[in-house]
Every structure is written in C-alpha cells, then in structure tokens.
PDB file of C-alpha atoms in Angstrom:
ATOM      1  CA  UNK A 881     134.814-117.845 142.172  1.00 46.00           C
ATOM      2  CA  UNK A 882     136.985-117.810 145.424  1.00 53.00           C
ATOM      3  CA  UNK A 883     138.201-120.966 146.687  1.00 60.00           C
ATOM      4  CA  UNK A 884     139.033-121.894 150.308  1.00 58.00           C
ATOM      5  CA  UNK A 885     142.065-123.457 150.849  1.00 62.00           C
ATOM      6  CA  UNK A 886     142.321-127.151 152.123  1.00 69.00           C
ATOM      7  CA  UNK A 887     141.805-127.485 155.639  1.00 67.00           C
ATOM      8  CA  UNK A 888     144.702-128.412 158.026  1.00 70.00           C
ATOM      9  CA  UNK A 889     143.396-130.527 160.621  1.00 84.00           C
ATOM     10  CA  UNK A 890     139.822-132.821 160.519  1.00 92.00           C
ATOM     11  CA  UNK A 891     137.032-131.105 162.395  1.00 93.00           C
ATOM     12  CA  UNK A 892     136.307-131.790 165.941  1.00 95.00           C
ATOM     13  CA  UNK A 893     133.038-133.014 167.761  1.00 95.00           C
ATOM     14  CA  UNK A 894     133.277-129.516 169.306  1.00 96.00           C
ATOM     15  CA  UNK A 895     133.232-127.613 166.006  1.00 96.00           C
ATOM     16  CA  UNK A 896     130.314-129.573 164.679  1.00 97.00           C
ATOM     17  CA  UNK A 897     128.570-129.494 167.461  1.00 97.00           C
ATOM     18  CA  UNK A 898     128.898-125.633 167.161  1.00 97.00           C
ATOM     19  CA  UNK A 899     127.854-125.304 163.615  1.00 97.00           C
ATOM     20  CA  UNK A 900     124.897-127.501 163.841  1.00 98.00           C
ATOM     21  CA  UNK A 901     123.914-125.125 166.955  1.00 98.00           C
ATOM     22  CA  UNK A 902     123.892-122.114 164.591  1.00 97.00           C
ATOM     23  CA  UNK A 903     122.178-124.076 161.724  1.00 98.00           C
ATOM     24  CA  UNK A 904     119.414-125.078 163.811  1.00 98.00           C
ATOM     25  CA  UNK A 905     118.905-121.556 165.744  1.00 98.00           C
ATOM     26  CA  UNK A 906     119.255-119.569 162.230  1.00 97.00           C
ATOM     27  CA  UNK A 907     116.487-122.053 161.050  1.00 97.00           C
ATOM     28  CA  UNK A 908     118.968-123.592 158.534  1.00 97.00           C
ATOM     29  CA  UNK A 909     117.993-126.836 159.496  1.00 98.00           C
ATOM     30  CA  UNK A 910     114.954-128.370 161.656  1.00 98.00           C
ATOM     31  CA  UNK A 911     117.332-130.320 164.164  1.00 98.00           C
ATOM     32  CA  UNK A 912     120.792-131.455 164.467  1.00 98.00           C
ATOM     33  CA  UNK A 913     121.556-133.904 167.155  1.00 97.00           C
ATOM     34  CA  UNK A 914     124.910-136.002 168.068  1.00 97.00           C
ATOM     35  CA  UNK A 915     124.488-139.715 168.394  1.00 97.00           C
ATOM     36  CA  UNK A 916     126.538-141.346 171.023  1.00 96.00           C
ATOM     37  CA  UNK A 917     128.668-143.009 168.366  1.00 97.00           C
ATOM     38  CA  UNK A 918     129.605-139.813 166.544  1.00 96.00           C
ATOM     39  CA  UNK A 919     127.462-139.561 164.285  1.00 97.00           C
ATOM     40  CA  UNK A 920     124.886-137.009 163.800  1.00 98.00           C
ATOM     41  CA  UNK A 921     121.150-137.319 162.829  1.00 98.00           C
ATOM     42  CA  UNK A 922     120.323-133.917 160.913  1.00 98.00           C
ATOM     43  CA  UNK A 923     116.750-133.142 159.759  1.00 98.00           C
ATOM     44  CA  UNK A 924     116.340-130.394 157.461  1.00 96.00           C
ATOM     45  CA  UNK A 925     112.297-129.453 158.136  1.00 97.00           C
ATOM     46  CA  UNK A 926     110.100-131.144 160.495  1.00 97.00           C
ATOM     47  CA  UNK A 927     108.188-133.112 157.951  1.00 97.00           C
ATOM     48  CA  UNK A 928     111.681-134.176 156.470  1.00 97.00           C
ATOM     49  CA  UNK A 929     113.357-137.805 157.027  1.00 98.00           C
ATOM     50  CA  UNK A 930     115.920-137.637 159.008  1.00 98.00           C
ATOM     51  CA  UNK A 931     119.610-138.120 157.807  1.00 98.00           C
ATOM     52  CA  UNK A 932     123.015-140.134 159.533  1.00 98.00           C
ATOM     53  CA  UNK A 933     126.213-138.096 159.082  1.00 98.00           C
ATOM     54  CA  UNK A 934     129.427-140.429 159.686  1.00 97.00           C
ATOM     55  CA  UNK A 935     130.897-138.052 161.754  1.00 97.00           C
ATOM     56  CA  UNK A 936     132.098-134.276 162.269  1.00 97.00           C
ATOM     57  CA  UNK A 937     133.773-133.711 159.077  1.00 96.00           C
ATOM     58  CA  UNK A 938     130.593-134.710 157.366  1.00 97.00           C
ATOM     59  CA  UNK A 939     128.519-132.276 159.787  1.00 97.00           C
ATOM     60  CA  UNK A 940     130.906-129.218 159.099  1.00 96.00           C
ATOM     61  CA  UNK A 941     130.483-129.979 155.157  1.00 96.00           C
ATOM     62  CA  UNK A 942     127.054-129.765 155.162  1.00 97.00           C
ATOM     63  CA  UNK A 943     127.322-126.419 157.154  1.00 96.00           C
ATOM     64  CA  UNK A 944     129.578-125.379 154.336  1.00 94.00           C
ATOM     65  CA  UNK A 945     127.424-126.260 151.486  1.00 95.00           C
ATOM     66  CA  UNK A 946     124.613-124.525 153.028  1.00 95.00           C
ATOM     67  CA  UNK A 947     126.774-121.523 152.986  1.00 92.00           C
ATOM     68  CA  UNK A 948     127.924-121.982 149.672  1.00 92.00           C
ATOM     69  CA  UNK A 949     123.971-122.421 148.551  1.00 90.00           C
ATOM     70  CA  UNK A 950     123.043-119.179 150.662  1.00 89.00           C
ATOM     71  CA  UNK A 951     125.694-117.105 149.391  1.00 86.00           C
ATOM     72  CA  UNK A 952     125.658-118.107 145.466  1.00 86.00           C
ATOM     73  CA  UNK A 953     121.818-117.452 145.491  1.00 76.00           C
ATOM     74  CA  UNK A 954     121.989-114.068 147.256  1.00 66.00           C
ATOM     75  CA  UNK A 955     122.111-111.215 144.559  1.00 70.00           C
ATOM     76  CA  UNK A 956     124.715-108.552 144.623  1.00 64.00           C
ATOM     77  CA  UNK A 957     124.067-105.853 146.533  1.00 58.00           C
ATOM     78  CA  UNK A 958     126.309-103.645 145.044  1.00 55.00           C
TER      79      UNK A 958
END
C-alpha cells in the first residue's frame, strides 16, 4: 500500500467547497452544503441523517476516505 505524504498547509473553504461539489455531482454523496460558521452539513443519501463537519479539513478527509473506499474495493484491472 502507497501512502500519501503529510500535507503542507490545512485545507481551505475553497478546496472543500470544491470536493464536496464533485462528491455530490459524481453521486458520492446526497448533499454537501457550507454552514455560515464553517462547518459543513454532509448527507450521504436522501433518506440519511444529516452530519456536522467542524470545518474544511474534516470535509477534504471525508473526500479522501471515500477515495480510499472506492479505490481499495475496485478489482485490478490488469
């Protein structure tokens, strides 16, 4: 297993708000909204509760473990 190295900087409200765009369009996730406060309320199907994320950083790890769950279940295609 690969790992990534440590990031360098925290993740901005920009970033997250771009991964949770792709999440919800690629029908990773139901909806992904930013609250006013900085958090972000992320529902992962429509008859789901909905979750608070603390902030970005927490937003951009859930995009990464969704990755990480998409890409360790996918069999080898070669």
């Amino acid at each position: 297993m690969t790992h990534l190295p440590a990031r360098s900087s925290t993740p901005t409200a920009a970033e997250a708000g771009a991964w949770a765009d792709v999440l919800v369009r690629r029908r990773l996730l139901h909806a992904a909204v930013r609250a006013p406060n900085g958090q972000w309320l992320v529902q992962h199907a429509a008859d789901s509760p909905v979750h608070v994320l603390a902030g970005p950083a927490d937003l951009v790890e859930l995009a990464a473990a969704i990755q990480y769950r998409i890409h360790s279940t996918r069999p080898d295609t070669l």
